[in-house]
Amino acid sequence: NAEYMGYNIEKAGENKYRITVAVSGFSEDELNVEMREGQLVIAAKKAEISNDQVTYLHRGIAQRAFEKRFQLADHVRPIGAETRDGLLHIDLLREVPEALKPRKIEIANSATINGKASKKK
């Protein structure tokens, strides 16, 4: 259940974002971050410890596996991930293709024909 895993979504710049997920108790080897069908999927699963290795007198630290999904906007992609102090940081970048960016179209005036200045007679 991913509901208990806290997360933040931050705007880090004009086209930069960061998702931070609390992953306390999970090592980097137990975390998986991937893109699937436009979604960023973060999963964690603790390595199995056999019952004969550890005897608990009290077990109050949750070690539940989780999966959290984030639907990313168009043209947003992950560019890096790191863990630090029990937090997983995933940096995102929004890159709009040149063909989709707005561009200014010059408006011709009566002295301009086909984009070239006409010669007055």
mmCIF file of N, CA, C and O in Angstrom, residues 16-115:
data_model
loop_
_atom_site.group_PDB
_atom_site.id
_atom_site.type_symbol
_atom_site.label_atom_id
_atom_site.label_comp_id
_atom_site.label_asym_id
_atom_site.label_seq_id
_atom_site.Cartn_x
_atom_site.Cartn_y
_atom_site.Cartn_z
ATOM 1 N N LYS A 16 11.895 22.433 -14.675
ATOM 2 C CA LYS A 16 12.467 21.376 -13.839
ATOM 3 C C LYS A 16 11.557 21.112 -12.651
ATOM 4 O O LYS A 16 11.015 22.037 -12.055
ATOM 5 N N TYR A 17 11.423 19.828 -12.343
ATOM 6 C CA TYR A 17 10.573 19.401 -11.237
ATOM 7 C C TYR A 17 11.312 18.329 -10.454
ATOM 8 O O TYR A 17 12.252 17.719 -10.952
ATOM 9 N N ARG A 18 10.850 18.083 -9.227
ATOM 10 C CA ARG A 18 11.439 17.027 -8.408
ATOM 11 C C ARG A 18 10.333 16.346 -7.612
ATOM 12 O O ARG A 18 9.497 17.013 -7.008
ATOM 13 N N ILE A 19 10.342 15.024 -7.652
ATOM 14 C CA ILE A 19 9.466 14.228 -6.803
ATOM 15 C C ILE A 19 10.350 13.639 -5.719
ATOM 16 O O ILE A 19 11.394 13.047 -6.010
ATOM 17 N N THR A 20 9.937 13.812 -4.463
ATOM 18 C CA THR A 20 10.673 13.268 -3.330
ATOM 19 C C THR A 20 9.744 12.319 -2.586
ATOM 20 O O THR A 20 8.631 12.692 -2.222
ATOM 21 N N VAL A 21 10.216 11.076 -2.380
ATOM 22 C CA VAL A 21 9.415 10.054 -1.708
ATOM 23 C C VAL A 21 10.163 9.581 -0.468
ATOM 24 O O VAL A 21 11.371 9.310 -0.533
ATOM 25 N N ALA A 22 9.445 9.470 0.655
ATOM 26 C CA ALA A 22 10.037 8.947 1.887
ATOM 27 C C ALA A 22 10.214 7.436 1.735
ATOM 28 O O ALA A 22 9.243 6.714 1.518
ATOM 29 N N VAL A 23 11.463 6.980 1.804
ATOM 30 C CA VAL A 23 11.755 5.547 1.628
ATOM 31 C C VAL A 23 12.625 5.029 2.775
ATOM 32 O O VAL A 23 13.447 4.142 2.591
ATOM 33 N N SER A 24 12.418 5.594 3.943
ATOM 34 C CA SER A 24 13.205 5.207 5.111
ATOM 35 C C SER A 24 13.137 3.699 5.327
ATOM 36 O O SER A 24 12.067 3.091 5.267
ATOM 37 N N GLY A 25 14.287 3.105 5.542
ATOM 38 C CA GLY A 25 14.351 1.668 5.799
ATOM 39 C C GLY A 25 14.607 0.836 4.555
ATOM 40 O O GLY A 25 14.832 -0.366 4.655
ATOM 41 N N PHE A 26 14.575 1.441 3.385
ATOM 42 C CA PHE A 26 14.840 0.722 2.142
ATOM 43 C C PHE A 26 16.215 1.115 1.610
ATOM 44 O O PHE A 26 16.564 2.288 1.580
ATOM 45 N N SER A 27 16.981 0.124 1.184
ATOM 46 C CA SER A 27 18.281 0.401 0.564
ATOM 47 C C SER A 27 18.068 0.681 -0.923
ATOM 48 O O SER A 27 16.994 0.394 -1.474
ATOM 49 N N GLU A 28 19.097 1.204 -1.580
ATOM 50 C CA GLU A 28 18.995 1.476 -3.020
ATOM 51 C C GLU A 28 18.688 0.201 -3.798
ATOM 52 O O GLU A 28 17.964 0.237 -4.789
ATOM 53 N N ASP A 29 19.233 -0.937 -3.353
ATOM 54 C CA ASP A 29 18.999 -2.213 -4.030
ATOM 55 C C ASP A 29 17.549 -2.674 -3.913
ATOM 56 O O ASP A 29 17.104 -3.499 -4.710
ATOM 57 N N GLU A 30 16.840 -2.171 -2.928
ATOM 58 C CA GLU A 30 15.448 -2.580 -2.724
ATOM 59 C C GLU A 30 14.458 -1.630 -3.399
ATOM 60 O O GLU A 30 13.257 -1.853 -3.348
ATOM 61 N N LEU A 31 14.973 -0.591 -4.057
ATOM 62 C CA LEU A 31 14.134 0.393 -4.753
ATOM 63 C C LEU A 31 14.227 0.200 -6.256
ATOM 64 O O LEU A 31 15.279 -0.154 -6.778
ATOM 65 N N ASN A 32 13.125 0.465 -6.941
ATOM 66 C CA ASN A 32 13.098 0.384 -8.394
ATOM 67 C C ASN A 32 12.308 1.586 -8.920
ATOM 68 O O ASN A 32 11.196 1.842 -8.473
ATOM 69 N N VAL A 33 12.915 2.320 -9.863
ATOM 70 C CA VAL A 33 12.263 3.471 -10.485
ATOM 71 C C VAL A 33 12.292 3.252 -11.984
ATOM 72 O O VAL A 33 13.350 3.009 -12.551
ATOM 73 N N GLU A 34 11.119 3.322 -12.628
ATOM 74 C CA GLU A 34 11.083 3.135 -14.071
ATOM 75 C C GLU A 34 9.899 3.865 -14.683
ATOM 76 O O GLU A 34 8.958 4.239 -13.992
ATOM 77 N N MET A 35 9.999 4.064 -16.002
ATOM 78 C CA MET A 35 8.903 4.652 -16.773
ATOM 79 C C MET A 35 8.137 3.522 -17.437
ATOM 80 O O MET A 35 8.733 2.639 -18.042
ATOM 81 N N ARG A 36 6.802 3.562 -17.299
ATOM 82 C CA ARG A 36 5.934 2.579 -17.950
ATOM 83 C C ARG A 36 4.723 3.302 -18.511
ATOM 84 O O ARG A 36 3.924 3.848 -17.762
ATOM 85 N N GLU A 37 4.609 3.327 -19.834
ATOM 86 C CA GLU A 37 3.441 3.890 -20.511
ATOM 87 C C GLU A 37 3.106 5.292 -20.016
ATOM 88 O O GLU A 37 1.971 5.588 -19.670
ATOM 89 N N GLY A 38 4.127 6.148 -19.952
ATOM 90 C CA GLY A 38 3.914 7.534 -19.549
ATOM 91 C C GLY A 38 3.796 7.752 -18.052
ATOM 92 O O GLY A 38 3.552 8.867 -17.611
ATOM 93 N N GLN A 39 3.949 6.687 -17.278
ATOM 94 C CA GLN A 39 3.878 6.808 -15.827
ATOM 95 C C GLN A 39 5.245 6.546 -15.213
ATOM 96 O O GLN A 39 5.971 5.645 -15.646
ATOM 97 N N LEU A 40 5.561 7.321 -14.182
ATOM 98 C CA LEU A 40 6.751 7.072 -13.385
ATOM 99 C C LEU A 40 6.322 6.119 -12.281
ATOM 100 O O LEU A 40 5.381 6.408 -11.534
ATOM 101 N N VAL A 41 6.972 4.957 -12.201
ATOM 102 C CA VAL A 41 6.596 3.931 -11.229
ATOM 103 C C VAL A 41 7.750 3.753 -10.248
ATOM 104 O O VAL A 41 8.874 3.463 -10.648
ATOM 105 N N ILE A 42 7.445 3.933 -8.957
ATOM 106 C CA ILE A 42 8.424 3.759 -7.891
ATOM 107 C C ILE A 42 7.963 2.570 -7.059
ATOM 108 O O ILE A 42 6.832 2.556 -6.560
ATOM 109 N N ALA A 43 8.835 1.580 -6.926
ATOM 110 C CA ALA A 43 8.477 0.387 -6.166
ATOM 111 C C ALA A 43 9.587 0.077 -5.173
ATOM 112 O O ALA A 43 10.760 0.353 -5.425
ATOM 113 N N ALA A 44 9.196 -0.511 -4.052
ATOM 114 C CA ALA A 44 10.166 -0.921 -3.036
ATOM 115 C C ALA A 44 9.717 -2.238 -2.435
ATOM 116 O O ALA A 44 8.526 -2.457 -2.208
ATOM 117 N N LYS A 45 10.692 -3.100 -2.226
ATOM 118 C CA LYS A 45 10.395 -4.394 -1.604
ATOM 119 C C LYS A 45 11.591 -4.783 -0.755
ATOM 120 O O LYS A 45 12.723 -4.796 -1.237
ATOM 121 N N LYS A 46 11.339 -5.076 0.519
ATOM 122 C CA LYS A 46 12.407 -5.478 1.427
ATOM 123 C C LYS A 46 12.889 -6.876 1.062
ATOM 124 O O LYS A 46 12.109 -7.734 0.653
ATOM 125 N N ALA A 47 14.192 -7.069 1.203
ATOM 126 C CA ALA A 47 14.766 -8.393 0.994
ATOM 127 C C ALA A 47 14.212 -9.317 2.072
ATOM 128 O O ALA A 47 14.002 -8.908 3.213
ATOM 129 N N GLU A 48 13.951 -10.547 1.691
ATOM 130 C CA GLU A 48 13.395 -11.520 2.630
ATOM 131 C C GLU A 48 14.435 -11.902 3.680
ATOM 132 O O GLU A 48 15.583 -12.185 3.357
ATOM 133 N N ILE A 49 14.010 -11.866 4.933
ATOM 134 C CA ILE A 49 14.857 -12.322 6.034
ATOM 135 C C ILE A 49 14.151 -13.528 6.645
ATOM 136 O O ILE A 49 12.990 -13.438 7.035
ATOM 137 N N SER A 50 14.846 -14.635 6.703
ATOM 138 C CA SER A 50 14.211 -15.838 7.251
ATOM 139 C C SER A 50 13.990 -15.651 8.745
ATOM 140 O O SER A 50 14.729 -14.961 9.437
ATOM 141 N N ASN A 51 12.941 -16.264 9.253
ATOM 142 C CA ASN A 51 12.561 -16.115 10.653
ATOM 143 C C ASN A 51 13.609 -16.655 11.619
ATOM 144 O O ASN A 51 13.648 -16.252 12.771
ATOM 145 N N ASP A 52 14.458 -17.588 11.155
ATOM 146 C CA ASP A 52 15.469 -18.132 12.062
ATOM 147 C C ASP A 52 16.674 -17.193 12.209
ATOM 148 O O ASP A 52 17.502 -17.388 13.080
ATOM 149 N N GLN A 53 16.762 -16.133 11.387
ATOM 150 C CA GLN A 53 17.861 -15.176 11.496
ATOM 151 C C GLN A 53 17.583 -14.101 12.544
ATOM 152 O O GLN A 53 18.508 -13.576 13.151
ATOM 153 N N VAL A 54 16.310 -13.740 12.728
ATOM 154 C CA VAL A 54 15.960 -12.652 13.634
ATOM 155 C C VAL A 54 14.807 -13.083 14.525
ATOM 156 O O VAL A 54 13.832 -13.652 14.066
ATOM 157 N N THR A 55 14.951 -12.771 15.826
ATOM 158 C CA THR A 55 13.856 -12.982 16.773
ATOM 159 C C THR A 55 13.439 -11.618 17.281
ATOM 160 O O THR A 55 14.236 -10.916 17.913
ATOM 161 N N TYR A 56 12.211 -11.216 16.977
ATOM 162 C CA TYR A 56 11.714 -9.906 17.385
ATOM 163 C C TYR A 56 11.019 -10.011 18.739
ATOM 164 O O TYR A 56 10.191 -10.887 18.954
ATOM 165 N N LEU A 57 11.351 -9.106 19.647
ATOM 166 C CA LEU A 57 10.613 -8.964 20.894
ATOM 167 C C LEU A 57 9.464 -7.984 20.693
ATOM 168 O O LEU A 57 8.416 -8.102 21.323
ATOM 169 N N HIS A 58 9.676 -7.025 19.812
ATOM 170 C CA HIS A 58 8.636 -6.083 19.382
ATOM 171 C C HIS A 58 8.965 -5.693 17.948
ATOM 172 O O HIS A 58 10.116 -5.379 17.638
ATOM 173 N N ARG A 59 7.968 -5.717 17.089
ATOM 174 C CA ARG A 59 8.187 -5.342 15.689
ATOM 175 C C ARG A 59 7.253 -4.187 15.337
ATOM 176 O O ARG A 59 6.104 -4.400 14.975
ATOM 177 N N GLY A 60 7.781 -2.959 15.442
ATOM 178 C CA GLY A 60 6.956 -1.783 15.207
ATOM 179 C C GLY A 60 7.364 -0.994 13.984
ATOM 180 O O GLY A 60 6.733 0.000 13.652
ATOM 181 N N ILE A 61 8.443 -1.406 13.313
ATOM 182 C CA ILE A 61 8.881 -0.712 12.104
ATOM 183 C C ILE A 61 8.293 -1.431 10.899
ATOM 184 O O ILE A 61 8.592 -2.603 10.656
ATOM 185 N N ALA A 62 7.452 -0.702 10.164
ATOM 186 C CA ALA A 62 6.807 -1.296 8.992
ATOM 187 C C ALA A 62 7.849 -1.529 7.899
ATOM 188 O O ALA A 62 8.703 -0.687 7.652
ATOM 189 N N GLN A 63 7.770 -2.673 7.283
ATOM 190 C CA GLN A 63 8.655 -2.982 6.165
ATOM 191 C C GLN A 63 7.823 -3.481 4.993
ATOM 192 O O GLN A 63 8.183 -4.413 4.304
ATOM 193 N N ARG A 64 6.704 -2.812 4.787
ATOM 194 C CA ARG A 64 5.797 -3.217 3.718
ATOM 195 C C ARG A 64 6.328 -2.786 2.359
ATOM 196 O O ARG A 64 6.863 -1.686 2.215
ATOM 197 N N ALA A 65 6.155 -3.651 1.402
ATOM 198 C CA ALA A 65 6.481 -3.300 0.013
ATOM 199 C C ALA A 65 5.461 -2.262 -0.446
ATOM 200 O O ALA A 65 4.340 -2.203 0.056
ATOM 201 N N PHE A 66 5.853 -1.419 -1.391
ATOM 202 C CA PHE A 66 4.910 -0.446 -1.927
ATOM 203 C C PHE A 66 5.221 -0.180 -3.392
ATOM 204 O O PHE A 66 6.313 -0.465 -3.871
ATOM 205 N N GLU A 67 4.210 0.360 -4.064
ATOM 206 C CA GLU A 67 4.378 0.833 -5.430
ATOM 207 C C GLU A 67 3.592 2.129 -5.553
ATOM 208 O O GLU A 67 2.421 2.182 -5.179
ATOM 209 N N LYS A 68 4.236 3.170 -6.034
ATOM 210 C CA LYS A 68 3.601 4.473 -6.206
ATOM 211 C C LYS A 68 3.743 4.870 -7.663
ATOM 212 O O LYS A 68 4.826 4.753 -8.247
ATOM 213 N N ARG A 69 2.664 5.346 -8.273
ATOM 214 C CA ARG A 69 2.663 5.736 -9.688
ATOM 215 C C ARG A 69 2.345 7.220 -9.814
ATOM 216 O O ARG A 69 1.462 7.732 -9.128
ATOM 217 N N PHE A 70 3.078 7.875 -10.716
ATOM 218 C CA PHE A 70 2.846 9.280 -11.022
ATOM 219 C C PHE A 70 2.633 9.403 -12.522
ATOM 220 O O PHE A 70 3.494 8.988 -13.299
ATOM 221 N N GLN A 71 1.492 9.950 -12.935
ATOM 222 C CA GLN A 71 1.226 10.202 -14.347
ATOM 223 C C GLN A 71 1.943 11.485 -14.719
ATOM 224 O O GLN A 71 1.615 12.552 -14.190
ATOM 225 N N LEU A 72 2.942 11.404 -15.574
ATOM 226 C CA LEU A 72 3.707 12.585 -15.954
ATOM 227 C C LEU A 72 3.023 13.314 -17.108
ATOM 228 O O LEU A 72 2.416 12.696 -17.969
ATOM 229 N N ALA A 73 3.158 14.628 -17.102
ATOM 230 C CA ALA A 73 2.590 15.456 -18.175
ATOM 231 C C ALA A 73 3.352 15.187 -19.473
ATOM 232 O O ALA A 73 4.450 14.624 -19.463
ATOM 233 N N ASP A 74 2.773 15.596 -20.579
ATOM 234 C CA ASP A 74 3.432 15.450 -21.875
ATOM 235 C C ASP A 74 4.793 16.131 -21.848
ATOM 236 O O ASP A 74 4.944 17.210 -21.277
ATOM 237 N N HIS A 75 5.764 15.499 -22.466
ATOM 238 C CA HIS A 75 7.121 16.027 -22.642
ATOM 239 C C HIS A 75 7.909 16.146 -21.338
ATOM 240 O O HIS A 75 8.901 16.852 -21.288
ATOM 241 N N VAL A 76 7.470 15.471 -20.260
ATOM 242 C CA VAL A 76 8.207 15.453 -19.000
ATOM 243 C C VAL A 76 8.849 14.082 -18.869
ATOM 244 O O VAL A 76 8.199 13.056 -19.059
ATOM 245 N N ARG A 77 10.163 14.086 -18.555
ATOM 246 C CA ARG A 77 10.870 12.817 -18.420
ATOM 247 C C ARG A 77 11.821 12.886 -17.232
ATOM 248 O O ARG A 77 12.319 13.955 -16.882
ATOM 249 N N PRO A 78 12.067 11.733 -16.592
ATOM 250 C CA PRO A 78 13.030 11.709 -15.489
ATOM 251 C C PRO A 78 14.456 11.838 -16.034
ATOM 252 O O PRO A 78 14.781 11.281 -17.079
ATOM 253 N N ILE A 79 15.290 12.601 -15.322
ATOM 254 C CA ILE A 79 16.684 12.770 -15.757
ATOM 255 C C ILE A 79 17.672 12.280 -14.708
ATOM 256 O O ILE A 79 18.865 12.273 -14.961
ATOM 257 N N GLY A 80 17.180 11.844 -13.549
ATOM 258 C CA GLY A 80 18.091 11.326 -12.532
ATOM 259 C C GLY A 80 17.353 11.014 -11.247
ATOM 260 O O GLY A 80 16.251 11.512 -11.009
ATOM 261 N N ALA A 81 17.971 10.154 -10.433
ATOM 262 C CA ALA A 81 17.398 9.790 -9.135
ATOM 263 C C ALA A 81 18.531 9.536 -8.156
ATOM 264 O O ALA A 81 19.604 9.063 -8.548
ATOM 265 N N GLU A 82 18.281 9.868 -6.884
ATOM 266 C CA GLU A 82 19.261 9.606 -5.839
ATOM 267 C C GLU A 82 18.537 9.418 -4.519
ATOM 268 O O GLU A 82 17.426 9.903 -4.340
ATOM 269 N N THR A 83 19.182 8.681 -3.606
ATOM 270 C CA THR A 83 18.656 8.553 -2.256
ATOM 271 C C THR A 83 19.595 9.278 -1.311
ATOM 272 O O THR A 83 20.805 9.273 -1.490
ATOM 273 N N ARG A 84 18.973 9.935 -0.314
ATOM 274 C CA ARG A 84 19.756 10.637 0.698
ATOM 275 C C ARG A 84 18.882 10.820 1.932
ATOM 276 O O ARG A 84 17.753 11.289 1.829
ATOM 277 N N ASP A 85 19.411 10.426 3.066
ATOM 278 C CA ASP A 85 18.736 10.615 4.359
ATOM 279 C C ASP A 85 17.318 10.039 4.379
ATOM 280 O O ASP A 85 16.386 10.665 4.897
ATOM 281 N N GLY A 86 17.141 8.866 3.809
ATOM 282 C CA GLY A 86 15.832 8.216 3.826
ATOM 283 C C GLY A 86 14.835 8.758 2.815
ATOM 284 O O GLY A 86 13.652 8.431 2.878
ATOM 285 N N LEU A 87 15.307 9.580 1.886
ATOM 286 C CA LEU A 87 14.437 10.155 0.860
ATOM 287 C C LEU A 87 14.947 9.775 -0.525
ATOM 288 O O LEU A 87 16.154 9.765 -0.758
ATOM 289 N N LEU A 88 14.032 9.476 -1.420
ATOM 290 C CA LEU A 88 14.355 9.218 -2.824
ATOM 291 C C LEU A 88 13.967 10.460 -3.602
ATOM 292 O O LEU A 88 12.804 10.891 -3.572
ATOM 293 N N HIS A 89 14.936 11.076 -4.274
ATOM 294 C CA HIS A 89 14.698 12.274 -5.079
ATOM 295 C C HIS A 89 14.773 11.892 -6.552
ATOM 296 O O HIS A 89 15.757 11.297 -6.984
ATOM 297 N N ILE A 90 13.737 12.254 -7.309
ATOM 298 C CA ILE A 90 13.712 11.995 -8.749
ATOM 299 C C ILE A 90 13.553 13.334 -9.448
ATOM 300 O O ILE A 90 12.559 14.045 -9.249
ATOM 301 N N ASP A 91 14.553 13.694 -10.252
ATOM 302 C CA ASP A 91 14.524 14.961 -10.980
ATOM 303 C C ASP A 91 13.877 14.758 -12.338
ATOM 304 O O ASP A 91 14.161 13.773 -13.035
ATOM 305 N N LEU A 92 13.013 15.705 -12.701
ATOM 306 C CA LEU A 92 12.263 15.635 -13.958
ATOM 307 C C LEU A 92 12.545 16.886 -14.780
ATOM 308 O O LEU A 92 12.793 17.960 -14.236
ATOM 309 N N LEU A 93 12.479 16.724 -16.085
ATOM 310 C CA LEU A 93 12.702 17.838 -17.004
ATOM 311 C C LEU A 93 11.584 17.857 -18.037
ATOM 312 O O LEU A 93 11.220 16.817 -18.585
ATOM 313 N N ARG A 94 11.052 19.046 -18.288
ATOM 314 C CA ARG A 94 10.026 19.226 -19.325
ATOM 315 C C ARG A 94 10.707 19.817 -20.548
ATOM 316 O O ARG A 94 11.276 20.896 -20.493
ATOM 317 N N GLU A 95 10.650 19.082 -21.654
ATOM 318 C CA GLU A 95 11.249 19.522 -22.911
ATOM 319 C C GLU A 95 10.190 19.514 -24.005
ATOM 320 O O GLU A 95 9.808 18.455 -24.481
ATOM 321 N N VAL A 96 9.750 20.694 -24.375
ATOM 322 C CA VAL A 96 8.751 20.804 -25.439
ATOM 323 C C VAL A 96 9.497 20.835 -26.763
ATOM 324 O O VAL A 96 10.411 21.641 -26.948
ATOM 325 N N PRO A 97 9.148 19.941 -27.702
ATOM 326 C CA PRO A 97 9.814 19.944 -29.010
ATOM 327 C C PRO A 97 9.639 21.289 -29.724
ATOM 328 O O PRO A 97 8.603 21.946 -29.581
ATOM 329 N N GLU A 98 10.657 21.667 -30.476
ATOM 330 C CA GLU A 98 10.629 22.948 -31.207
ATOM 331 C C GLU A 98 9.367 23.087 -32.058
ATOM 332 O O GLU A 98 8.796 24.165 -32.147
ATOM 333 N N ALA A 99 8.943 22.006 -32.684
ATOM 334 C CA ALA A 99 7.777 22.052 -33.568
ATOM 335 C C ALA A 99 6.496 22.414 -32.811
ATOM 336 O O ALA A 99 5.545 22.915 -33.417
ATOM 337 N N LEU A 100 6.465 22.181 -31.501
ATOM 338 C CA LEU A 100 5.270 22.475 -30.711
ATOM 339 C C LEU A 100 5.334 23.811 -29.984
ATOM 340 O O LEU A 100 4.344 24.243 -29.408
ATOM 341 N N LYS A 101 6.499 24.442 -29.999
ATOM 342 C CA LYS A 101 6.631 25.740 -29.338
ATOM 343 C C LYS A 101 5.976 26.817 -30.189
ATOM 344 O O LYS A 101 6.011 26.753 -31.422
ATOM 345 N N PRO A 102 5.391 27.828 -29.542
ATOM 346 C CA PRO A 102 4.801 28.915 -30.322
ATOM 347 C C PRO A 102 5.884 29.687 -31.092
ATOM 348 O O PRO A 102 7.001 29.810 -30.615
ATOM 349 N N ARG A 103 5.560 30.106 -32.283
ATOM 350 C CA ARG A 103 6.511 30.926 -33.038
ATOM 351 C C ARG A 103 5.751 32.069 -33.684
ATOM 352 O O ARG A 103 4.595 31.939 -34.079
ATOM 353 N N LYS A 104 6.409 33.183 -33.767
ATOM 354 C CA LYS A 104 5.790 34.395 -34.292
ATOM 355 C C LYS A 104 5.776 34.359 -35.821
ATOM 356 O O LYS A 104 6.767 34.030 -36.449
ATOM 357 N N ILE A 105 4.660 34.693 -36.387
ATOM 358 C CA ILE A 105 4.496 34.792 -37.837
ATOM 359 C C ILE A 105 4.427 36.275 -38.180
ATOM 360 O O ILE A 105 3.592 37.005 -37.654
ATOM 361 N N GLU A 106 5.323 36.709 -39.038
ATOM 362 C CA GLU A 106 5.332 38.115 -39.460
ATOM 363 C C GLU A 106 4.103 38.406 -40.315
ATOM 364 O O GLU A 106 3.717 37.598 -41.158
ATOM 365 N N ILE A 107 3.531 39.541 -40.085
ATOM 366 C CA ILE A 107 2.358 39.959 -40.858
ATOM 367 C C ILE A 107 2.847 40.919 -41.942
ATOM 368 O O ILE A 107 3.502 41.924 -41.654
ATOM 369 N N ALA A 108 2.530 40.569 -43.178
ATOM 370 C CA ALA A 108 2.972 41.394 -44.310
ATOM 371 C C ALA A 108 2.148 42.677 -44.359
ATOM 372 O O ALA A 108 0.959 42.673 -44.084
ATOM 373 N N ASN A 109 2.820 43.760 -44.729
ATOM 374 C CA ASN A 109 2.077 45.007 -44.949
ATOM 375 C C ASN A 109 1.972 45.249 -46.449
ATOM 376 O O ASN A 109 2.460 44.467 -47.251
ATOM 377 N N SER A 110 1.372 46.328 -46.841
ATOM 378 C CA SER A 110 1.147 46.571 -48.269
ATOM 379 C C SER A 110 2.441 46.729 -49.053
ATOM 380 O O SER A 110 2.472 46.530 -50.253
ATOM 381 N N ALA A 111 3.548 47.057 -48.376
ATOM 382 C CA ALA A 111 4.833 47.217 -49.066
ATOM 383 C C ALA A 111 5.576 45.886 -49.166
ATOM 384 O O ALA A 111 6.634 45.810 -49.763
ATOM 385 N N THR A 112 5.029 44.819 -48.571
ATOM 386 C CA THR A 112 5.700 43.519 -48.580
ATOM 387 C C THR A 112 4.829 42.505 -49.315
ATOM 388 O O THR A 112 3.653 42.372 -49.012
ATOM 389 N N ILE A 113 5.422 41.827 -50.281
ATOM 390 C CA ILE A 113 4.698 40.795 -51.024
ATOM 391 C C ILE A 113 5.528 39.519 -50.955
ATOM 392 O O ILE A 113 6.722 39.535 -51.227
ATOM 393 N N ASN A 114 4.888 38.407 -50.597
ATOM 394 C CA ASN A 114 5.565 37.114 -50.498
ATOM 395 C C ASN A 114 6.819 37.163 -49.591
ATOM 396 O O ASN A 114 7.823 36.545 -49.880
ATOM 397 N N GLY A 115 6.736 37.953 -48.543
ATOM 398 C CA GLY A 115 7.841 38.029 -47.594
ATOM 399 C C GLY A 115 8.993 38.891 -48.042
ATOM 400 O O GLY A 115 10.003 38.981 -47.383
#
